[in-house]
Coordinates of C-alpha atoms and ligand atoms in Angstrom, one line a residue:
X1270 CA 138.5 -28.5 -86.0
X1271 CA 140.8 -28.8 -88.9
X1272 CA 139.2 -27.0 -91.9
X1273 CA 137.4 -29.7 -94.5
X1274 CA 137.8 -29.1 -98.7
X1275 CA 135.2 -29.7 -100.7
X1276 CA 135.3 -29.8 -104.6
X1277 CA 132.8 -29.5 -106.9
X1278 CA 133.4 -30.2 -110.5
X1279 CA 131.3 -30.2 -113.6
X1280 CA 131.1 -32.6 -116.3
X1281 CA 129.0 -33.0 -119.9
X1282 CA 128.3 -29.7 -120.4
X1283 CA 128.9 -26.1 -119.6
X1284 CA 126.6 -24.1 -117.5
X1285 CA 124.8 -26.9 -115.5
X1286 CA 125.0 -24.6 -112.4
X1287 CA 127.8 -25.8 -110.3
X1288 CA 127.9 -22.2 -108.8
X1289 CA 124.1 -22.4 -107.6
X1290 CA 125.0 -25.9 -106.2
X1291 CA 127.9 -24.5 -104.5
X1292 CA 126.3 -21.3 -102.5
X1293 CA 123.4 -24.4 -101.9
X1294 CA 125.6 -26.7 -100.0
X1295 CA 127.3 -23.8 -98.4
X1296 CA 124.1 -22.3 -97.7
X1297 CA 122.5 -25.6 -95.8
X1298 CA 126.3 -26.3 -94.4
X1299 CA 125.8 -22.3 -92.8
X1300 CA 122.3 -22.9 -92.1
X1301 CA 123.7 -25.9 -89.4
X1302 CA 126.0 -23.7 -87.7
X1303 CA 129.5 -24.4 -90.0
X1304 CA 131.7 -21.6 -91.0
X1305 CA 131.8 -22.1 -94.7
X1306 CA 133.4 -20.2 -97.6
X1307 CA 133.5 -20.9 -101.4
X1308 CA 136.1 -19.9 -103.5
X1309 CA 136.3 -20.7 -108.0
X1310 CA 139.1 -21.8 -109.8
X1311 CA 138.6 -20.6 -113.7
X1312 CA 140.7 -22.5 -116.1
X1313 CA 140.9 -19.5 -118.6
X1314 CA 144.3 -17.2 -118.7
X1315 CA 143.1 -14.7 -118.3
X1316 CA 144.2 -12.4 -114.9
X1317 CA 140.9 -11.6 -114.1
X1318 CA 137.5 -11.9 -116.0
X1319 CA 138.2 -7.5 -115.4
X1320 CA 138.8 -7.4 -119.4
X1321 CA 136.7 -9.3 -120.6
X1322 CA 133.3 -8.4 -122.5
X1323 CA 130.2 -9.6 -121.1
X1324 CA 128.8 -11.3 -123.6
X1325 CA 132.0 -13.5 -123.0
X1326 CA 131.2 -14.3 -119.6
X1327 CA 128.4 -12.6 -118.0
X1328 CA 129.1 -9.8 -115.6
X1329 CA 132.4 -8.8 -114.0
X1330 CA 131.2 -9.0 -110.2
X1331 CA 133.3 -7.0 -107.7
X1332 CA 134.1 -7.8 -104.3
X1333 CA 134.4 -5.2 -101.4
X1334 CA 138.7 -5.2 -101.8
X1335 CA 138.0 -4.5 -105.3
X1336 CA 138.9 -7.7 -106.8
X1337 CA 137.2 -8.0 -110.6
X1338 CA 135.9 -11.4 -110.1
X1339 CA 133.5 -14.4 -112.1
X1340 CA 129.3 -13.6 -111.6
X1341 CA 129.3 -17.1 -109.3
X1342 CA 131.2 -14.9 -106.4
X1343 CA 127.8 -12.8 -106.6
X1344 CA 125.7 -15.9 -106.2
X1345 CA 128.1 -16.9 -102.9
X1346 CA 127.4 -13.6 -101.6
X1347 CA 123.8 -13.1 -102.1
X1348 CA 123.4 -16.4 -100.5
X1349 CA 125.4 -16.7 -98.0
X1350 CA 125.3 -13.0 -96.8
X1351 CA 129.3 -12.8 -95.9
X1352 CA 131.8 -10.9 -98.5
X1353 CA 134.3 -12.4 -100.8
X1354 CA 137.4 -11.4 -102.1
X1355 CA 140.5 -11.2 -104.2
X1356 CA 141.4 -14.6 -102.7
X1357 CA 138.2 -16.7 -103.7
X1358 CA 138.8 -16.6 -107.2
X1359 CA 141.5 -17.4 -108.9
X1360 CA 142.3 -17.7 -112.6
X1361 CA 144.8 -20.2 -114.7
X1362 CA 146.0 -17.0 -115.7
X1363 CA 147.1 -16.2 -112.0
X1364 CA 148.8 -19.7 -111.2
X1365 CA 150.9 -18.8 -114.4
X1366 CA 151.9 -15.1 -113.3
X1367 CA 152.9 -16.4 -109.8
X1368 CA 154.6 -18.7 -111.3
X1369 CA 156.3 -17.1 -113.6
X1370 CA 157.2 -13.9 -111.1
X1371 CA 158.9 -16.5 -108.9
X1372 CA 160.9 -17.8 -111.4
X1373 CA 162.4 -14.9 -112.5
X1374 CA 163.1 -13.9 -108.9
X1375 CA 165.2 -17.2 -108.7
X1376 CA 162.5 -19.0 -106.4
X1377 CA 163.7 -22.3 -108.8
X1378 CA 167.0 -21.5 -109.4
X1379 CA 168.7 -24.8 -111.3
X1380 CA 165.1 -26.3 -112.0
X1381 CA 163.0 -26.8 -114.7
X1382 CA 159.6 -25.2 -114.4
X1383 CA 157.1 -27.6 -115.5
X1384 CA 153.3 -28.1 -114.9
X1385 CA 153.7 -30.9 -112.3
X1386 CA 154.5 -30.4 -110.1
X1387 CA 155.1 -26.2 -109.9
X1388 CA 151.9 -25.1 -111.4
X1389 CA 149.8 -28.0 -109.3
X1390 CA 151.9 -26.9 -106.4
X1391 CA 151.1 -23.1 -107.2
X1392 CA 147.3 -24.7 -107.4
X1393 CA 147.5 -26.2 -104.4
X1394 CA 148.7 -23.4 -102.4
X1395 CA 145.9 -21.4 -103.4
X1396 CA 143.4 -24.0 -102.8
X1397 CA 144.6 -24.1 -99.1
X1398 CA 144.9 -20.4 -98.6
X1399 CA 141.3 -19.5 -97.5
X1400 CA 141.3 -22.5 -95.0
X1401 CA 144.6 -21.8 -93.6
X1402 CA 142.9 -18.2 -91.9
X1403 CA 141.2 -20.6 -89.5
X1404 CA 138.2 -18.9 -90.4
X1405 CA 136.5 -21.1 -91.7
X1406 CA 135.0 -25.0 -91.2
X1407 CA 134.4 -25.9 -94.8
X1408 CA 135.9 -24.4 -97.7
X1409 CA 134.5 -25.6 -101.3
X1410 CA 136.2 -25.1 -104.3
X1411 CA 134.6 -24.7 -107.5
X1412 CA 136.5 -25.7 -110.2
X1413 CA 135.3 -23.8 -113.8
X1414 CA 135.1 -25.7 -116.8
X1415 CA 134.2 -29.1 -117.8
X1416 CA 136.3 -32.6 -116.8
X1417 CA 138.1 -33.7 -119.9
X1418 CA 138.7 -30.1 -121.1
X1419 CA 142.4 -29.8 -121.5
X1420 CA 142.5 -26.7 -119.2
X1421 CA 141.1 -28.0 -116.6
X1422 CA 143.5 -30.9 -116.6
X1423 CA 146.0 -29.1 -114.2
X1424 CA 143.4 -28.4 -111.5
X1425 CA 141.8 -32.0 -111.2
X1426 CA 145.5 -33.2 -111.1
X1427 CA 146.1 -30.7 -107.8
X1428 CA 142.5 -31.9 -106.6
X1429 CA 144.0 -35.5 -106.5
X1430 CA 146.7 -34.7 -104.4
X1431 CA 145.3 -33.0 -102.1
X1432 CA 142.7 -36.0 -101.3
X1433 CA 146.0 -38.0 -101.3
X1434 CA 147.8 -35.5 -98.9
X1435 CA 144.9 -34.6 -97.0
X1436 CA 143.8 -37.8 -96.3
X1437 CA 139.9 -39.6 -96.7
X1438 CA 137.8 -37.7 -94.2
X1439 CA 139.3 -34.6 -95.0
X1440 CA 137.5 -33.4 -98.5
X1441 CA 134.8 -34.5 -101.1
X1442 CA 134.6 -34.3 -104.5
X1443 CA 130.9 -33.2 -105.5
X1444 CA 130.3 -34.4 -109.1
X1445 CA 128.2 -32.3 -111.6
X1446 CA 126.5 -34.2 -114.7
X1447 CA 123.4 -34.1 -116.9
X1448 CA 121.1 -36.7 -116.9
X1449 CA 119.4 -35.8 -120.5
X1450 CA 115.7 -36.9 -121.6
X1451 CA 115.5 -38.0 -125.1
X1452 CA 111.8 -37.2 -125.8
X1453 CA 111.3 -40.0 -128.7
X1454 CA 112.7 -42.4 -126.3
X1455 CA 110.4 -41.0 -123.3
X1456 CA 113.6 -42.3 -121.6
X1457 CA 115.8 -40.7 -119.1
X1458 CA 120.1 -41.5 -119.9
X1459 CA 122.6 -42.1 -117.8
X1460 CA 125.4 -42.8 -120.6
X1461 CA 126.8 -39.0 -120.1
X1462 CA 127.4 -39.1 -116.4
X1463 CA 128.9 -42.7 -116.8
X1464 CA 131.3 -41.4 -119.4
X1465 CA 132.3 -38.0 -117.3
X1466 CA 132.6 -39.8 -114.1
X1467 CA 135.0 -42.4 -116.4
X1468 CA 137.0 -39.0 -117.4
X1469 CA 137.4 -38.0 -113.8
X1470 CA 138.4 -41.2 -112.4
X1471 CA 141.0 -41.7 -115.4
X1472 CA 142.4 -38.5 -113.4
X1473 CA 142.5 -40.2 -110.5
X1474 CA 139.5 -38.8 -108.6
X1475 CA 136.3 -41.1 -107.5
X1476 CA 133.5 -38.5 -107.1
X1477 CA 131.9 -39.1 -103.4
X1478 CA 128.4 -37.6 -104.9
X1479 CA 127.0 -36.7 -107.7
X1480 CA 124.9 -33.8 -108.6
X1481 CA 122.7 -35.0 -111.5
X1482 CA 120.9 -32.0 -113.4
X1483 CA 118.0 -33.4 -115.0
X1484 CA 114.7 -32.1 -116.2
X1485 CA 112.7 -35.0 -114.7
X1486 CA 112.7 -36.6 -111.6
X1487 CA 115.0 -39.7 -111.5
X1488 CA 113.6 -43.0 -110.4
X1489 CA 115.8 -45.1 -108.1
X1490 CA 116.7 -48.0 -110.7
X1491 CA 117.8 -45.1 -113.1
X1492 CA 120.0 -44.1 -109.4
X1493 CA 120.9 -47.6 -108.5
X1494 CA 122.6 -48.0 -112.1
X1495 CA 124.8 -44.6 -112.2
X1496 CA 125.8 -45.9 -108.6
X1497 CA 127.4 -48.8 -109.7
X1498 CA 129.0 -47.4 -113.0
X1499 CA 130.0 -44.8 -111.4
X1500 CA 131.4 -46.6 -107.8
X1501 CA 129.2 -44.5 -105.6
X1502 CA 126.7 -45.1 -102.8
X1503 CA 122.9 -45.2 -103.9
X1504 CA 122.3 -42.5 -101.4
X1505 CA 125.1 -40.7 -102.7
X1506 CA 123.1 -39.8 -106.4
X1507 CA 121.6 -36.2 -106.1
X1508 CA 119.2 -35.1 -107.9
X1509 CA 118.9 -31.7 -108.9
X1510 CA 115.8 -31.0 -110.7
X1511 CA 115.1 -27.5 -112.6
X1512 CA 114.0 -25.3 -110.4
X1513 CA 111.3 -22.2 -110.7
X1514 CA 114.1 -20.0 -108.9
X1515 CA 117.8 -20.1 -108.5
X1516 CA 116.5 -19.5 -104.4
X1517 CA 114.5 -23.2 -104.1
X1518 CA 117.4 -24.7 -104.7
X1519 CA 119.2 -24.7 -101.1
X1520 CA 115.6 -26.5 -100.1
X1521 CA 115.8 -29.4 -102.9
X1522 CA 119.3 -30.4 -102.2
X1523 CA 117.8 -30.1 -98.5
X1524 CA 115.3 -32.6 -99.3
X1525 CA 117.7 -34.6 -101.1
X1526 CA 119.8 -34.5 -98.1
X1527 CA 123.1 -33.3 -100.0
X1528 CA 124.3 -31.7 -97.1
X1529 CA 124.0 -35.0 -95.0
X1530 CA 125.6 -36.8 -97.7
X1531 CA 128.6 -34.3 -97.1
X1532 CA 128.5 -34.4 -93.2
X1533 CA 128.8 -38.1 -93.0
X1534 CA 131.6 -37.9 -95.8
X1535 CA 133.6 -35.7 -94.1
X1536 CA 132.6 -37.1 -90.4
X1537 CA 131.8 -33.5 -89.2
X1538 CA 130.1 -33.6 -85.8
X1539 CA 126.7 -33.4 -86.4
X1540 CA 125.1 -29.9 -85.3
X1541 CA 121.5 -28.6 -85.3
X1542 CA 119.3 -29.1 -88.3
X1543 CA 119.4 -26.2 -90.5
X1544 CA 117.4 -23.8 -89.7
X1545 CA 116.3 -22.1 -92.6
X1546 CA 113.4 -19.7 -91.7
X1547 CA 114.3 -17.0 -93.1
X1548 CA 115.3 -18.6 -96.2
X1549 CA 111.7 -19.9 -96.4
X1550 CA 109.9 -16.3 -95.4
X1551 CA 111.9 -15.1 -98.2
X1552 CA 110.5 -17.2 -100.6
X1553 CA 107.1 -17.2 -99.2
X1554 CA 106.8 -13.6 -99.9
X1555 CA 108.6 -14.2 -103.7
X1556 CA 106.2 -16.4 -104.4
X1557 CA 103.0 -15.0 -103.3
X1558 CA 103.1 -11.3 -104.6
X1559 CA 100.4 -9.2 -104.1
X1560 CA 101.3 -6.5 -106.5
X1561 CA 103.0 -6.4 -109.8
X1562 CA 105.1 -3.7 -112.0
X1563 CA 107.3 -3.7 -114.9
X1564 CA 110.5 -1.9 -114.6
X1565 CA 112.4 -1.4 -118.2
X1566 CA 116.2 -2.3 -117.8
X1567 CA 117.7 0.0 -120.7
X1568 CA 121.3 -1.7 -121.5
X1569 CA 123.3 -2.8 -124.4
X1570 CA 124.1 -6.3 -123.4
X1571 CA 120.1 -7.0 -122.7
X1572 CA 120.9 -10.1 -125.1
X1573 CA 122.4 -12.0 -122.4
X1574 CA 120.8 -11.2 -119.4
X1575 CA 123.7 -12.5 -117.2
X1576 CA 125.7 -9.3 -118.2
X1577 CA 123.1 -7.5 -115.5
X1578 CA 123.2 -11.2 -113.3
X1579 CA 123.7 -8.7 -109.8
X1580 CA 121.1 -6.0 -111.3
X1581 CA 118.2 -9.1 -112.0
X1582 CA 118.7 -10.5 -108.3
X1583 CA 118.7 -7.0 -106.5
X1584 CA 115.4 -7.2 -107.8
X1585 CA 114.3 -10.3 -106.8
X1586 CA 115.5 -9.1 -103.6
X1587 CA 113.3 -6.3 -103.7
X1588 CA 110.2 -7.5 -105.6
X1589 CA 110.4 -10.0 -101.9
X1590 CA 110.9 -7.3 -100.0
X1591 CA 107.8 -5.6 -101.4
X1592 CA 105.8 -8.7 -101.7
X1593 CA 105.6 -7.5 -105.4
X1594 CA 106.1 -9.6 -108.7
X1595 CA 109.0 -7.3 -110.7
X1596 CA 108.5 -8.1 -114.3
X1597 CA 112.0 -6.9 -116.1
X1598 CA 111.2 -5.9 -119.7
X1599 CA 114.9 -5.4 -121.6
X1600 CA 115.5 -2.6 -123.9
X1601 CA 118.3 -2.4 -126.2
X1602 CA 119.7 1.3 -125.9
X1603 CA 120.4 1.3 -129.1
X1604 CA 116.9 0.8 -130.5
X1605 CA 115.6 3.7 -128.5
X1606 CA 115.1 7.1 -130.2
X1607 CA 113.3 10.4 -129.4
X1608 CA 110.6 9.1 -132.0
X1609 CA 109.5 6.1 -130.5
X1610 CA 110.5 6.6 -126.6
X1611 CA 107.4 7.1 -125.4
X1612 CA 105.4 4.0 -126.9
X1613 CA 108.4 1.8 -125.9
X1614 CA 109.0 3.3 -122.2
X1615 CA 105.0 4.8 -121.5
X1616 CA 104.0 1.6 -120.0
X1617 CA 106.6 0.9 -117.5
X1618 CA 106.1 1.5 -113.9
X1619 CA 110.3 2.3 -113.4
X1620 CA 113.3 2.8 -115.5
X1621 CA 116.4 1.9 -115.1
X1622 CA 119.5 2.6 -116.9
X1623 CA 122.3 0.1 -116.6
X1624 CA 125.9 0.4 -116.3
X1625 CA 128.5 0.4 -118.9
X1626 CA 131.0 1.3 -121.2
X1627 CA 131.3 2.6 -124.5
X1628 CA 129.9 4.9 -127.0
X1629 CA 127.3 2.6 -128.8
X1630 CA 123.9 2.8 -127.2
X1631 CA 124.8 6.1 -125.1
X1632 CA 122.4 8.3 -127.1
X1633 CA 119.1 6.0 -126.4
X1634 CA 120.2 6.0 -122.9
X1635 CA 120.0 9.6 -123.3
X1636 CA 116.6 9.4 -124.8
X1637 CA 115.1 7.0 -122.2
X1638 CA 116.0 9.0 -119.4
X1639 CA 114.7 12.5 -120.4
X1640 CA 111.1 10.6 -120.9
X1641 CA 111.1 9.2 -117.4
X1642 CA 112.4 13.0 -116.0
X1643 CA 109.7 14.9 -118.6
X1644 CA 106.8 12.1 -116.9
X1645 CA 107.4 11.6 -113.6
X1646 CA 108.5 7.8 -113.8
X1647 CA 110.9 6.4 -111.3
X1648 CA 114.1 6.2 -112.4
X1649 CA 116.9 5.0 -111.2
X1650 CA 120.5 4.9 -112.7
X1651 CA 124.0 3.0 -111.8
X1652 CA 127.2 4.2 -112.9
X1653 CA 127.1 5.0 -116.4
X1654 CA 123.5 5.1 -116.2
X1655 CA 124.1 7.4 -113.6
X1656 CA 126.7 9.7 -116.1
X1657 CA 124.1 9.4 -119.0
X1658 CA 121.4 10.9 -116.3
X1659 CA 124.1 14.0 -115.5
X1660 CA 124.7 14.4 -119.2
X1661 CA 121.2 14.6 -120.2
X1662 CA 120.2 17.0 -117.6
X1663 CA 123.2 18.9 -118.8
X1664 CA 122.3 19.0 -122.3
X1665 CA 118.5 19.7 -122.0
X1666 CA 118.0 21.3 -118.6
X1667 CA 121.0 23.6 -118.4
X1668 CA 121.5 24.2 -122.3
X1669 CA 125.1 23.0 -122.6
X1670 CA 124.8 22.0 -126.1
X1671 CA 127.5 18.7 -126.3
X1672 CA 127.9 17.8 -123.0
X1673 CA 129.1 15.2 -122.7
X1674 CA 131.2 11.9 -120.8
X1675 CA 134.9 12.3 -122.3
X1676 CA 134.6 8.9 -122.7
X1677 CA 131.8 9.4 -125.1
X1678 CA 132.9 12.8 -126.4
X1679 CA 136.9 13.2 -126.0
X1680 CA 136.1 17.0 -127.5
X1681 CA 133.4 17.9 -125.9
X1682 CA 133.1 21.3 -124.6
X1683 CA 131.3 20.5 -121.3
X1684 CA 133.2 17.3 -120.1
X1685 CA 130.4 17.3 -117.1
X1686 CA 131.6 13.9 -116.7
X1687 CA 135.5 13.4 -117.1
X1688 CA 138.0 11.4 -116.1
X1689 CA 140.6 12.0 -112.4
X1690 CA 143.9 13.2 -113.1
X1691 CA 145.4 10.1 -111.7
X1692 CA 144.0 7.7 -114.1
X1693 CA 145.0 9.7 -117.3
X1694 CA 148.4 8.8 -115.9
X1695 CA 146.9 4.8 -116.1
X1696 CA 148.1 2.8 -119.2
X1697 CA 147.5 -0.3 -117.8
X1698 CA 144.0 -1.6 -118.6
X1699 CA 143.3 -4.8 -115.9
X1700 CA 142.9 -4.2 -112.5
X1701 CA 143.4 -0.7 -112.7
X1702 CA 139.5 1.2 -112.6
X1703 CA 138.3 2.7 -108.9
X1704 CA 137.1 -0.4 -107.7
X1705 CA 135.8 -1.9 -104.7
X1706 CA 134.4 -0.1 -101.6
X1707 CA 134.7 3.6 -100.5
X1708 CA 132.9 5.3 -98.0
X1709 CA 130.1 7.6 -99.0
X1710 CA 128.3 10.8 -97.2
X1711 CA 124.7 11.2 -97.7
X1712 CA 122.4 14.8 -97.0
X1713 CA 120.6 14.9 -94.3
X1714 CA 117.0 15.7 -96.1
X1715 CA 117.6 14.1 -99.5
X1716 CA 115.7 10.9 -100.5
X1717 CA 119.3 9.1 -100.4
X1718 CA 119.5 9.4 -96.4
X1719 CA 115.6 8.9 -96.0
X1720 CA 116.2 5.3 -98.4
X1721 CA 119.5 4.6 -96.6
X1722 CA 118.4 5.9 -92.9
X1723 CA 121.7 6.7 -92.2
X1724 CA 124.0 9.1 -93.0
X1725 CA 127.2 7.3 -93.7
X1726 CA 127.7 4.2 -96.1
X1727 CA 130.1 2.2 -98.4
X1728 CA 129.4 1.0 -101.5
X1729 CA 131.4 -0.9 -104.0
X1730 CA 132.6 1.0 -107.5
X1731 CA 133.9 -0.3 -110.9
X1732 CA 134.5 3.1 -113.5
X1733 CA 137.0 5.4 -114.1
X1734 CA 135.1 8.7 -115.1
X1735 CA 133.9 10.7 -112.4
X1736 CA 131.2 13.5 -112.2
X1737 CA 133.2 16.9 -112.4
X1738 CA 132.8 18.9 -109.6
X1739 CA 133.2 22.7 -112.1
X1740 CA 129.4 21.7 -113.2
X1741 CA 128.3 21.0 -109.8
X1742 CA 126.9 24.5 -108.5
X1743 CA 124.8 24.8 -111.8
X1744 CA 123.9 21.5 -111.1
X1745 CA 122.4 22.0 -107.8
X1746 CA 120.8 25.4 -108.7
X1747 CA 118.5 23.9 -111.6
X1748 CA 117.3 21.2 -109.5
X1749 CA 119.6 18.0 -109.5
X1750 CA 121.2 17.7 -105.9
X1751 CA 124.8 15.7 -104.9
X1752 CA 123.2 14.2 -102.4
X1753 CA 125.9 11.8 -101.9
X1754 CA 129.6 12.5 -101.5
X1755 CA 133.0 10.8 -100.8
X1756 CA 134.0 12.5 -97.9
X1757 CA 137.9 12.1 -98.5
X1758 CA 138.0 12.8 -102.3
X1759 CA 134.6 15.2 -102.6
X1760 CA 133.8 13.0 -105.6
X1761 CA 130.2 13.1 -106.3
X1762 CA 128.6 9.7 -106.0
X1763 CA 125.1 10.5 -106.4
X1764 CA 122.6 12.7 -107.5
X1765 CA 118.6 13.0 -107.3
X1766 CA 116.1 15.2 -108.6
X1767 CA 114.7 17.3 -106.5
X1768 CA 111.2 18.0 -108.6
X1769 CA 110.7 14.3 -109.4
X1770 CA 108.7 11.7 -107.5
X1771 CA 111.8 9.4 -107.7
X1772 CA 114.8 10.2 -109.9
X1773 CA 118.2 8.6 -108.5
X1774 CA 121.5 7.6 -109.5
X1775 CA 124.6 6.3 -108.4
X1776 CA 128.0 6.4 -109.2
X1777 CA 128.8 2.9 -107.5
X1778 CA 126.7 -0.5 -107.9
X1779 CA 124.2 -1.2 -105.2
X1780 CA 123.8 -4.3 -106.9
X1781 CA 126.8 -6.0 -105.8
X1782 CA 125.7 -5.6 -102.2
X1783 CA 122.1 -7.1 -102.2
X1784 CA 121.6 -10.4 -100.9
X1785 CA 118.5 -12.7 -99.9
X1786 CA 119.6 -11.9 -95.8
X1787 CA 119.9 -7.7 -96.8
X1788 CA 117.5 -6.6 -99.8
X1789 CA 119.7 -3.6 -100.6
X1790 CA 118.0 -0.6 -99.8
X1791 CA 117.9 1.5 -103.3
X1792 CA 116.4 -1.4 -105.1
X1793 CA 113.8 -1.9 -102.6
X1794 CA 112.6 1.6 -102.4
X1795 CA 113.3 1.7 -106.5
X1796 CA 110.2 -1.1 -106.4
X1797 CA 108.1 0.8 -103.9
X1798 CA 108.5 4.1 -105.4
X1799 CA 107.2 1.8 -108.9
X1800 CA 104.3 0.5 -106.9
X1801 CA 103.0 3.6 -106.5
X1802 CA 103.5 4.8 -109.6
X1803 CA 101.5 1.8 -110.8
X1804 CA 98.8 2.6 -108.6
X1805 CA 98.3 6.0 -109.4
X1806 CA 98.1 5.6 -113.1
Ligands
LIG2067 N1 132.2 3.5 -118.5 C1 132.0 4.3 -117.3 C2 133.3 4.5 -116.5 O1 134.3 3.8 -116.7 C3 131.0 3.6 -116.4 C4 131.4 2.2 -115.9 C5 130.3 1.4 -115.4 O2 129.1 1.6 -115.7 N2 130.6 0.3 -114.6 O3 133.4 5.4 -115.7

């Protein structure tokens, strides 16, 4: 069959969860025996979100060909348990570059570049790309940003010619909006979605459904009135009612039969009903723990939480896995000192220290991690919590005063962690860090390969300092152990304690590889080695 588009826009307001919607339908779509994929369009200019801060837009997730990509990719992954890439997002900034390459290779020689129709074609193109592979049955398209914004304008406009080109059975435009309460009118309002569904049709594109967030249910005279403002069918007005987990909502747009509404849209030949047991088991066991621990996230973005979004669903993940309630208590790195460590960490059943970059914070990470080695607590560290782990040990366990990370330190005498020779050659900032999956070695014996239970894996990396292999045999003879090694470059990519009930770190992020299908392994154990910490306390 000819691959389907769907598009899913937001209007109103930011952040109303088009993403979550998105890996929903796919999820359901999946769950019925349809190949889907999902892919975002951001309106920003950016290349890549790869430079940006986090606190300007969450975490940078990376896919497994290394592409620096927006945190929604995380949330297709984890729920639809198949990888993304470079191709399933794509930025304003992109379009441009393409664009722009092309014309100076003479791609429009005599022609006037212009927004319509060689950045909407450029659009376009990309939009297509995923479906042409034949892969896949449904491709949806996210498009970031809110109808009306003037960014955005270029990507509605390529949306509507598609439909036009495509032809009526061929996609569906999923709607976004928020229905708000006004709590001294007790009354639910519908005003909002009338006016963003005006803003998108003014485009030129009539939503087939609409997705309306609200925080109450929605009776159906409140539905029957957006239908006919807004031109859609009665049956066609979601709702999409807050929800105690991001995970309940593939079963509410279930129950408000979204993905039927999209079937009979796009006349796809019915298959089975979803089946979505293991969905279901998953949830069972997140929502009936029979255990409890609290495991410190030490960071210096713990302001916004969706700087760690992969790091707080790993643990979901795992709290499942272990039938165990993870309660994750934020620490500002900053705040932590060798005076008050121990009445901020002494309660906490694990530690972890959280990726990173940067100088501020880096002693308190320091400070965290030699309590939880001194006292036994699980710890577990991920990339520059796992260079903060090798500089502390260096520092207080094999007396190299000033050890350091040269990215820290630039002086330092012991650069135990430093930076490879080919990317002091790298001017370049975007795009240019080791990312995205290598292949990694574990030892046979070491509490890697006993977590892992095999001996060869790939993980997915996002850093350019390294561990340096000079410190390693003075490493390894007071007690901390490589017990994980690229087998092409001998880079170290991570170490464990061997006198430690559970004291492991890792070069890479295990967190971009956890989904709801594949709890990922070092989390899980992370939780279990906390349960029984908790227990024998
Ligand atoms: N800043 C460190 C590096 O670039 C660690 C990066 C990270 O934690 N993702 O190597």
């Amino acid at each position: 069959m000819a691959t389907k588009y769907i598009f899913v826009t937001g209007g109103v307001t930011s952040s109303l969860g088009k993403g979550i919607i998105s890996a929903s339908l796919a999820k359901l779509l999946q769950a019925r025996g349809y190949s889907v994929t999902i892919q975002k369009f951001d309106p920003y200019i950016n290349i890549d979100p790869g430079t940006l801060n986090p606190y300007e837009h969450g975490e940078c997730y990376v896919t497994e060909d290394g592409a620096e990509t927006d945190l929604d990719l995380g949330h297709y992954e984890r729920f639809l348990n198949v990888s993304t890439s470079q191709a399933n997002n794509v930025t304003t900034g992109r379009i441009y570059y393409n664009v722009i390459m092309q014309e100076r290779e003479g791609a429009y020689l005599g022609k006037t570049v212009q927004v319509v129709p060689h950045i909407t074609d450029e659009i376009k193109r990309r939009m297509l790309l995923l479906g042409e592979s034949g892969e896949y049955d449904i491709v949806i398209t996210e498009i970031g940003g809110c109808v009306g914004d003037i960014e955005s304008l270029p990507f509605i406009e390529a949306v509507r010619q598609l439909r036009w080109e495509l032809g009526v059975n061929e996609t569906c435009v999923i709607h976004l909006t928020l229905v708000p309460y006004l709590k001294a009118a007790g009354e639910l309002k519908t005003k909002p979605t009338q006016h963003s569904v005006r803003d998108l049709s003014e485009a030129g594109v009539q939503p087939d459904i609409l997705v309306c967030r609200s925080e109450h249910p929605i009776p159906s005279e409140l539905r029957r009135k957006i239908a006919l403002f807004c031109n859609v069918k009665q049956n066609s007005v979601i709702e999409s009612i807050d929800a105690e987990t991001i995970y309940d909502v593939p079963l509410l747009m279930r129950k408000e039969k979204l993905d039927e509404r999209v079937i009979s849209k796009l006349k796809l030949t019915h298959k089975a009903e979803p089946n979505l047991d293991t969905w279901k088991e998953f949830l069972g066991k997140l929502k009936n723990p029979t255990s409890e621990v609290n495991i410190a996230l030490v960071g210096k973005y713990v302001e916004l939480p969706d700087a760690y979004k992969s790091i707080i669903e790993s643990f979901v993940h795992a709290g499942s896995a272990n039938e165990c309630k993870v309660n994750i208590k934020w620490f500002q790195s900053e705040n932590i000192t060798d005076e008050n460590v121990a009445s901020m960490l002494q309660q906490m059943d694990g530690v972890l220290v959280a990726p990173g970059f940067g100088e501020r914070g880096f002693k308190g990470k320091l400070e965290a991690i030699k309590f939880v080695r001194e006292n036994n607590i699980p710890f577990m560290g991920i990339c520059l919590g796992m260079q903060c782990a090798a500089v502390e040990f260096a520092r207080n366990v094999l007396g190299l005063q000033g050890a350091a990370s040269t990215e820290i330190d630039a002086e330092t005498p012991h650069p135990v962690i430093d930076m490879m020779e080919d990317q002091k050659q790298i001017k370049q900032m975007g795009g240019t860090m080791r990312l995205g999956a290598y292949t990694c070695e574990l030892k046979k014996g070491s509490k890697a390969y006993s977590i892992y239970g095999k001996s060869k894996i790939s993980e997915r990396h996002r850093h350019r300092y390294e561990f340096n292999n000079k410190y390693l045999q003075a490493f390894e003879e007071a007690g901390m152990h490589a017990t994980g090694i690229n087998p092409d470059t001998g880079l170290v990519e991570i170490i464990e304690l061997q006198d430690h009930p559970w004291f492991v770190a890792a070069q890479y992020h295990p967190e971009l590889k956890s989904t709801v299908l594949n709890p990922h392994p070092l989390f899980v154990k992370f939780v279990k080695a906390a349960i029984n910490f908790a227990k024998s306390k």
